[in-house]
Each structure stands twice: as structure tokens, then as C-alpha cells.
PDB file of N, CA and C in Angstrom:
ATOM      1  N   MET L   1      31.728 -22.455  25.409  1.00 45.00           N
ATOM      2  CA  MET L   1      32.753 -21.940  24.580  1.00 45.00           C
ATOM      3  C   MET L   1      32.431 -20.479  24.523  1.00 45.00           C
ATOM      4  N   MET L   2      33.622 -19.611  24.724  1.00 49.00           N
ATOM      5  CA  MET L   2      33.423 -18.210  24.753  1.00 49.00           C
ATOM      6  C   MET L   2      34.115 -17.508  23.576  1.00 49.00           C
ATOM      7  N   PHE L   3      33.438 -16.519  23.161  1.00 50.00           N
ATOM      8  CA  PHE L   3      33.862 -16.067  21.940  1.00 50.00           C
ATOM      9  C   PHE L   3      35.003 -14.967  22.286  1.00 50.00           C
ATOM     10  N   GLN L   4      36.134 -14.887  21.629  1.00 54.00           N
ATOM     11  CA  GLN L   4      37.470 -14.139  21.921  1.00 54.00           C
ATOM     12  C   GLN L   4      37.193 -12.700  21.649  1.00 54.00           C
ATOM     13  N   SER L   5      36.303 -12.482  20.606  1.00 53.00           N
ATOM     14  CA  SER L   5      36.299 -11.142  20.172  1.00 53.00           C
ATOM     15  C   SER L   5      35.019 -10.674  20.392  1.00 53.00           C
ATOM     16  N   SER L   6      34.936  -9.537  21.129  1.00 54.00           N
ATOM     17  CA  SER L   6      33.609  -8.728  21.328  1.00 54.00           C
ATOM     18  C   SER L   6      32.843  -8.432  20.061  1.00 54.00           C
ATOM     19  N   GLY L   7      33.589  -8.250  18.970  1.00 54.00           N
ATOM     20  CA  GLY L   7      32.963  -7.826  17.919  1.00 54.00           C
ATOM     21  C   GLY L   7      32.127  -8.964  17.162  1.00 54.00           C
ATOM     22  N   VAL L   8      32.491 -10.166  17.416  1.00 54.00           N
ATOM     23  CA  VAL L   8      31.612 -11.539  16.918  1.00 54.00           C
ATOM     24  C   VAL L   8      30.531 -11.412  17.801  1.00 54.00           C
ATOM     25  N   VAL L   9      30.519 -11.416  19.143  1.00 57.00           N
ATOM     26  CA  VAL L   9      29.386 -11.369  19.933  1.00 57.00           C
ATOM     27  C   VAL L   9      28.485 -10.213  19.527  1.00 57.00           C
ATOM     28  N   LYS L  10      29.107  -8.993  19.170  1.00 60.00           N
ATOM     29  CA  LYS L  10      28.122  -7.900  18.862  1.00 60.00           C
ATOM     30  C   LYS L  10      27.478  -8.060  17.510  1.00 60.00           C
ATOM     31  N   ASP L  11      28.163  -8.789  16.473  1.00 63.00           N
ATOM     32  CA  ASP L  11      27.706  -9.053  15.388  1.00 63.00           C
ATOM     33  C   ASP L  11      26.427 -10.103  15.398  1.00 63.00           C
ATOM     34  N   PHE L  12      26.750 -11.224  16.317  1.00 59.00           N
ATOM     35  CA  PHE L  12      25.531 -12.074  16.637  1.00 59.00           C
ATOM     36  C   PHE L  12      24.399 -11.573  17.050  1.00 59.00           C
ATOM     37  N   GLU L  13      24.509 -10.609  18.052  1.00 63.00           N
ATOM     38  CA  GLU L  13      23.343 -10.027  18.652  1.00 63.00           C
ATOM     39  C   GLU L  13      22.591  -9.051  17.655  1.00 63.00           C
ATOM     40  N   ASP L  14      23.499  -8.496  16.772  1.00 62.00           N
ATOM     41  CA  ASP L  14      22.739  -7.435  15.614  1.00 62.00           C
ATOM     42  C   ASP L  14      22.002  -8.360  14.871  1.00 62.00           C
ATOM     43  N   MET L  15      22.574  -9.513  14.375  1.00 63.00           N
ATOM     44  CA  MET L  15      21.895 -10.425  13.507  1.00 63.00           C
ATOM     45  C   MET L  15      20.511 -10.960  14.071  1.00 63.00           C
ATOM     46  N   GLU L  16      20.754 -11.161  15.401  1.00 66.00           N
ATOM     47  CA  GLU L  16      19.319 -11.661  16.033  1.00 66.00           C
ATOM     48  C   GLU L  16      18.227 -10.560  16.151  1.00 66.00           C
ATOM     49  N   LEU L  17      18.701  -9.339  16.501  1.00 66.00           N
ATOM     50  CA  LEU L  17      17.826  -8.218  16.465  1.00 66.00           C
ATOM     51  C   LEU L  17      17.057  -7.930  15.031  1.00 66.00           C
ATOM     52  N   GLY L  18      18.102  -8.018  14.139  1.00 74.00           N
ATOM     53  CA  GLY L  18      17.454  -7.724  12.815  1.00 74.00           C
ATOM     54  C   GLY L  18      16.628  -8.870  12.274  1.00 74.00           C
ATOM     55  N   SER L  19      16.718 -10.020  12.668  1.00 85.00           N
ATOM     56  CA  SER L  19      15.785 -11.123  12.445  1.00 85.00           C
ATOM     57  C   SER L  19      14.612 -11.008  12.949  1.00 85.00           C
ATOM     58  N   ALA L  20      14.626 -10.645  14.382  1.00 86.00           N
ATOM     59  CA  ALA L  20      13.410 -10.196  15.108  1.00 86.00           C
ATOM     60  C   ALA L  20      12.507  -9.139  14.461  1.00 86.00           C
ATOM     61  N   GLU L  21      13.397  -8.067  14.206  1.00 89.00           N
ATOM     62  CA  GLU L  21      12.609  -6.912  13.499  1.00 89.00           C
ATOM     63  C   GLU L  21      11.908  -7.383  12.037  1.00 89.00           C
ATOM     64  N   GLU L  22      12.829  -8.088  11.256  1.00 91.00           N
ATOM     65  CA  GLU L  22      12.217  -8.567  10.031  1.00 91.00           C
ATOM     66  C   GLU L  22      10.795  -9.564  10.287  1.00 91.00           C
ATOM     67  N   GLU L  23      11.106 -10.231  11.165  1.00 92.00           N
ATOM     68  CA  GLU L  23       9.868 -11.071  11.566  1.00 92.00           C
ATOM     69  C   GLU L  23       8.786 -10.214  12.027  1.00 92.00           C
ATOM     70  N   ALA L  24       8.862  -9.323  12.831  1.00 92.00           N
ATOM     71  CA  ALA L  24       7.794  -8.381  13.286  1.00 92.00           C
ATOM     72  C   ALA L  24       7.328  -7.678  12.132  1.00 92.00           C
ATOM     73  N   GLU L  25       8.185  -7.120  11.201  1.00 94.00           N
ATOM     74  CA  GLU L  25       7.625  -6.506   9.946  1.00 94.00           C
ATOM     75  C   GLU L  25       6.685  -7.337   9.077  1.00 94.00           C
ATOM     76  N   GLU L  26       7.161  -8.587   8.767  1.00 95.00           N
ATOM     77  CA  GLU L  26       6.598  -9.777   8.154  1.00 95.00           C
ATOM     78  C   GLU L  26       5.179 -10.024   8.689  1.00 95.00           C
ATOM     79  N   GLU L  27       5.186 -10.098  10.138  1.00 96.00           N
ATOM     80  CA  GLU L  27       3.794 -10.211  10.672  1.00 96.00           C
ATOM     81  C   GLU L  27       2.943  -9.215  10.482  1.00 96.00           C
ATOM     82  N   ASP L  28       3.532  -7.994  10.834  1.00 96.00           N
ATOM     83  CA  ASP L  28       2.664  -6.698  10.564  1.00 96.00           C
ATOM     84  C   ASP L  28       2.150  -6.788   8.891  1.00 96.00           C
ATOM     85  N   ARG L  29       2.933  -7.031   8.068  1.00 96.00           N
ATOM     86  CA  ARG L  29       2.397  -7.039   6.658  1.00 96.00           C
ATOM     87  C   ARG L  29       1.437  -8.090   6.399  1.00 96.00           C
ATOM     88  N   LEU L  30       1.510  -9.237   7.029  1.00 96.00           N
ATOM     89  CA  LEU L  30       0.514 -10.417   6.954  1.00 96.00           C
ATOM     90  C   LEU L  30      -0.623  -9.880   7.614  1.00 96.00           C
ATOM     91  N   ALA L  31      -0.570  -9.228   8.618  1.00 96.00           N
ATOM     92  CA  ALA L  31      -1.903  -8.963   9.424  1.00 96.00           C
ATOM     93  C   ALA L  31      -2.643  -7.772   8.503  1.00 96.00           C
ATOM     94  N   GLU L  32      -1.853  -6.822   8.054  1.00 97.00           N
ATOM     95  CA  GLU L  32      -2.463  -5.833   7.283  1.00 97.00           C
ATOM     96  C   GLU L  32      -3.165  -6.488   5.964  1.00 97.00           C
ATOM     97  N   GLU L  33      -2.518  -7.245   5.430  1.00 97.00           N
ATOM     98  CA  GLU L  33      -3.166  -7.874   4.375  1.00 97.00           C
ATOM     99  C   GLU L  33      -4.397  -8.673   4.573  1.00 97.00           C
ATOM    100  N   ALA L  34      -4.371  -9.454   5.692  1.00 96.00           N
ATOM    101  CA  ALA L  34      -5.760 -10.163   6.130  1.00 96.00           C
ATOM    102  C   ALA L  34      -6.727  -9.473   6.512  1.00 96.00           C
ATOM    103  N   GLN L  35      -6.346  -8.208   6.993  1.00 96.00           N
ATOM    104  CA  GLN L  35      -7.502  -7.173   7.329  1.00 96.00           C
ATOM    105  C   GLN L  35      -8.081  -6.686   6.183  1.00 96.00           C
ATOM    106  N   ARG L  36      -7.320  -6.480   5.112  1.00 96.00           N
ATOM    107  CA  ARG L  36      -7.803  -5.863   3.699  1.00 96.00           C
ATOM    108  C   ARG L  36      -8.506  -6.766   3.147  1.00 96.00           C
ATOM    109  N   ARG L  37      -8.196  -8.083   3.115  1.00 95.00           N
ATOM    110  CA  ARG L  37      -8.959  -9.206   2.514  1.00 95.00           C
ATOM    111  C   ARG L  37     -10.539  -9.286   3.263  1.00 95.00           C
ATOM    112  N   PHE L  38     -10.387  -9.134   4.520  1.00 94.00           N
ATOM    113  CA  PHE L  38     -11.595  -9.277   5.429  1.00 94.00           C
ATOM    114  C   PHE L  38     -12.441  -8.089   5.076  1.00 94.00           C
ATOM    115  N   ASP L  39     -11.942  -6.933   5.062  1.00 93.00           N
ATOM    116  CA  ASP L  39     -12.662  -5.692   4.799  1.00 93.00           C
ATOM    117  C   ASP L  39     -13.239  -5.741   3.412  1.00 93.00           C
ATOM    118  N   ASN L  40     -12.479  -6.212   2.512  1.00 92.00           N
ATOM    119  CA  ASN L  40     -13.142  -6.469   1.150  1.00 92.00           C
ATOM    120  C   ASN L  40     -14.309  -7.456   1.008  1.00 92.00           C
ATOM    121  N   GLN L  41     -14.016  -8.723   1.791  1.00 89.00           N
ATOM    122  CA  GLN L  41     -15.289  -9.485   1.765  1.00 89.00           C
ATOM    123  C   GLN L  41     -16.583  -8.884   2.453  1.00 89.00           C
ATOM    124  N   GLN L  42     -16.322  -8.175   3.478  1.00 87.00           N
ATOM    125  CA  GLN L  42     -17.407  -7.612   4.231  1.00 87.00           C
ATOM    126  C   GLN L  42     -18.189  -6.651   3.375  1.00 87.00           C
ATOM    127  N   HIS L  43     -17.170  -5.867   2.498  1.00 84.00           N
ATOM    128  CA  HIS L  43     -17.855  -4.878   1.820  1.00 84.00           C
ATOM    129  C   HIS L  43     -18.640  -5.528   0.454  1.00 84.00           C
ATOM    130  N   ASP L  44     -17.960  -6.696  -0.127  1.00 80.00           N
ATOM    131  CA  ASP L  44     -18.771  -7.205  -1.287  1.00 80.00           C
ATOM    132  C   ASP L  44     -19.871  -8.067  -0.593  1.00 80.00           C
ATOM    133  N   LYS L  45     -20.119  -8.327   0.537  1.00 76.00           N
ATOM    134  CA  LYS L  45     -21.260  -8.975   1.243  1.00 76.00           C
ATOM    135  C   LYS L  45     -22.161  -8.053   1.368  1.00 76.00           C
ATOM    136  N   ASP L  46     -21.741  -6.909   1.747  1.00 74.00           N
ATOM    137  CA  ASP L  46     -22.888  -5.763   1.913  1.00 74.00           C
ATOM    138  C   ASP L  46     -23.465  -5.401   0.632  1.00 74.00           C
ATOM    139  N   GLN L  47     -22.808  -5.255  -0.284  1.00 74.00           N
ATOM    140  CA  GLN L  47     -23.367  -4.806  -1.801  1.00 74.00           C
ATOM    141  C   GLN L  47     -23.982  -5.750  -2.580  1.00 74.00           C
ATOM    142  N   SER L  48     -23.695  -7.197  -2.432  1.00 64.00           N
ATOM    143  CA  SER L  48     -24.391  -8.232  -2.989  1.00 64.00           C
ATOM    144  C   SER L  48     -25.888  -8.139  -2.683  1.00 64.00           C
ATOM    145  N   PRO L  49     -26.998  -8.109  -3.440  1.00 66.00           N
ATOM    146  CA  PRO L  49     -28.231  -8.196  -2.965  1.00 66.00           C
ATOM    147  C   PRO L  49     -28.384  -9.563  -2.335  1.00 66.00           C
ATOM    148  N   ALA L  50     -29.405  -9.427  -1.308  1.00 65.00           N
ATOM    149  CA  ALA L  50     -29.765 -10.869  -0.714  1.00 65.00           C
ATOM    150  C   ALA L  50     -30.752 -11.381  -1.673  1.00 65.00           C
ATOM    151  N   VAL L  51     -30.419 -12.764  -1.864  1.00 69.00           N
ATOM    152  CA  VAL L  51     -31.274 -13.785  -2.641  1.00 69.00           C
ATOM    153  C   VAL L  51     -32.304 -14.068  -1.761  1.00 69.00           C
ATOM    154  N   GLU L  52     -33.658 -13.891  -2.042  1.00 74.00           N
ATOM    155  CA  GLU L  52     -34.754 -14.446  -1.360  1.00 74.00           C
ATOM    156  C   GLU L  52     -34.954 -15.781  -1.718  1.00 74.00           C
ATOM    157  N   GLN L  53     -34.971 -16.799  -1.080  1.00 71.00           N
ATOM    158  CA  GLN L  53     -35.434 -18.157  -1.352  1.00 71.00           C
ATOM    159  C   GLN L  53     -36.924 -18.267  -1.273  1.00 71.00           C
ATOM    160  N   PRO L  54     -37.632 -18.757  -2.186  1.00 71.00           N
ATOM    161  CA  PRO L  54     -38.948 -18.967  -2.346  1.00 71.00           C
ATOM    162  C   PRO L  54     -39.280 -20.179  -0.967  1.00 71.00           C
ATOM    163  N   GLU L  55     -40.531 -19.726  -0.528  1.00 76.00           N
ATOM    164  CA  GLU L  55     -40.989 -20.497   0.405  1.00 76.00           C
ATOM    165  C   GLU L  55     -41.171 -22.030  -0.204  1.00 76.00           C
ATOM    166  N   GLY L  56     -40.854 -23.038   0.585  1.00 77.00           N
ATOM    167  CA  GLY L  56     -41.204 -24.281   0.105  1.00 77.00           C
ATOM    168  C   GLY L  56     -42.573 -24.414  -0.223  1.00 77.00           C
ATOM    169  N   THR L  57     -43.110 -24.918  -1.345  1.00 78.00           N
ATOM    170  CA  THR L  57     -44.561 -25.238  -1.596  1.00 78.00           C
ATOM    171  C   THR L  57     -44.802 -26.758  -1.158  1.00 78.00           C
ATOM    172  N   ARG L  58     -46.000 -26.671  -0.799  1.00 80.00           N
ATOM    173  CA  ARG L  58     -46.337 -28.012  -0.140  1.00 80.00           C
ATOM    174  C   ARG L  58     -47.163 -28.909  -1.300  1.00 80.00           C
ATOM    175  N   SER L  59     -46.717 -30.123  -1.347  1.00 82.00           N
ATOM    176  CA  SER L  59     -47.305 -30.969  -2.247  1.00 82.00           C
ATOM    177  C   SER L  59     -47.880 -32.112  -1.652  1.00 82.00           C
ATOM    178  N   TYR L  60     -49.063 -32.534  -2.078  1.00 84.00           N
ATOM    179  CA  TYR L  60     -49.593 -33.797  -1.329  1.00 84.00           C
ATOM    180  C   TYR L  60     -49.661 -34.642  -2.259  1.00 84.00           C
ATOM    181  N   VAL L  61     -49.763 -35.903  -1.951  1.00 87.00           N
ATOM    182  CA  VAL L  61     -49.782 -37.221  -2.741  1.00 87.00           C
ATOM    183  C   VAL L  61     -50.965 -37.860  -2.408  1.00 87.00           C
ATOM    184  N   ASN L  62     -52.018 -37.973  -3.206  1.00 89.00           N
ATOM    185  CA  ASN L  62     -53.351 -38.616  -3.166  1.00 89.00           C
ATOM    186  C   ASN L  62     -52.984 -40.135  -3.449  1.00 89.00           C
ATOM    187  N   MET L  63     -53.190 -41.006  -2.313  1.00 88.00           N
ATOM    188  CA  MET L  63     -53.269 -42.340  -2.444  1.00 88.00           C
ATOM    189  C   MET L  63     -54.399 -42.950  -1.926  1.00 88.00           C
ATOM    190  N   SER L  64     -54.753 -44.000  -2.547  1.00 89.00           N
ATOM    191  CA  SER L  64     -55.948 -44.768  -2.051  1.00 89.00           C
ATOM    192  C   SER L  64     -55.553 -46.209  -2.075  1.00 89.00           C
ATOM    193  N   PHE L  65     -56.147 -46.988  -1.298  1.00 87.00           N
ATOM    194  CA  PHE L  65     -55.963 -48.501  -1.278  1.00 87.00           C
ATOM    195  C   PHE L  65     -57.192 -49.432  -1.265  1.00 87.00           C
ATOM    196  N   GLU L  66     -57.046 -50.480  -1.965  1.00 89.00           N
ATOM    197  CA  GLU L  66     -58.123 -51.372  -2.014  1.00 89.00           C
ATOM    198  C   GLU L  66     -57.864 -52.525  -1.254  1.00 89.00           C
ATOM    199  N   VAL L  67     -58.618 -52.958  -0.459  1.00 88.00           N
ATOM    200  CA  VAL L  67     -58.359 -54.151   0.358  1.00 88.00           C
ATOM    201  C   VAL L  67     -59.039 -55.222  -0.329  1.00 88.00           C
ATOM    202  N   GLU L  68     -58.415 -56.210  -0.570  1.00 86.00           N
ATOM    203  CA  GLU L  68     -58.968 -57.551  -1.015  1.00 86.00           C
ATOM    204  C   GLU L  68     -59.031 -58.615  -0.016  1.00 86.00           C
ATOM    205  N   GLN L  69     -60.267 -59.145  -0.103  1.00 84.00           N
ATOM    206  CA  GLN L  69     -60.379 -60.243   1.069  1.00 84.00           C
ATOM    207  C   GLN L  69     -59.879 -61.598   0.486  1.00 84.00           C
ATOM    208  N   GLU L  70     -58.966 -62.354   1.254  1.00 82.00           N
ATOM    209  CA  GLU L  70     -58.485 -63.612   0.867  1.00 82.00           C
ATOM    210  C   GLU L  70     -59.514 -64.600   0.724  1.00 82.00           C
ATOM    211  N   SER L  71     -59.733 -65.343  -0.106  1.00 76.00           N
ATOM    212  CA  SER L  71     -60.624 -66.457  -0.305  1.00 76.00           C
ATOM    213  C   SER L  71     -60.157 -67.625   0.565  1.00 76.00           C
ATOM    214  N   SER L  72     -60.962 -68.136   1.513  1.00 71.00           N
ATOM    215  CA  SER L  72     -60.584 -69.266   2.366  1.00 71.00           C
ATOM    216  C   SER L  72     -60.826 -70.546   1.592  1.00 71.00           C
ATOM    217  N   SER L  73     -60.110 -71.524   1.445  1.00 61.00           N
ATOM    218  CA  SER L  73     -60.156 -72.703   0.755  1.00 61.00           C
ATOM    219  C   SER L  73     -60.369 -73.759   1.895  1.00 61.00           C
TER     220      SER L  73
END
């Protein structure tokens, strides 16, 4: 199907370009927001003191066994 009016075709092309521009702006905005969040997380990570975990203490269990002889009947 062919459009009769060149104005309709022009309007459609403008609409597509506008949509692509809006999409690109939205992608840029989201990318900038993601970068800011990442930078903030890295900054917070650098400022929070590292928590040292104590080394595991060794514990021993003292066990002893007594052997009983079976009586033979």
C-alpha cells in the first residue's frame, strides 16, 4: 500500500526518529544512573573499615575408650 500524501510519510519518518532519539536519551539516562550507583557503592566500600575475622581457635576433644572383654560361656 502506498501513501498518497508525502506529508503522511514525512510525519511517520519524524515519529520514528523522535522515538529513536527518546530511546537513546532513556538509555543514556539509565547508564548514567547505573554508573552513579556503582561509583557510590565503590566509595562506600572504600570508606567502610575492613572487619577482621578472628582466626579460628582450635579445640580438641579428649576421648578415651575402655575395652571390655566378652565373657565366653
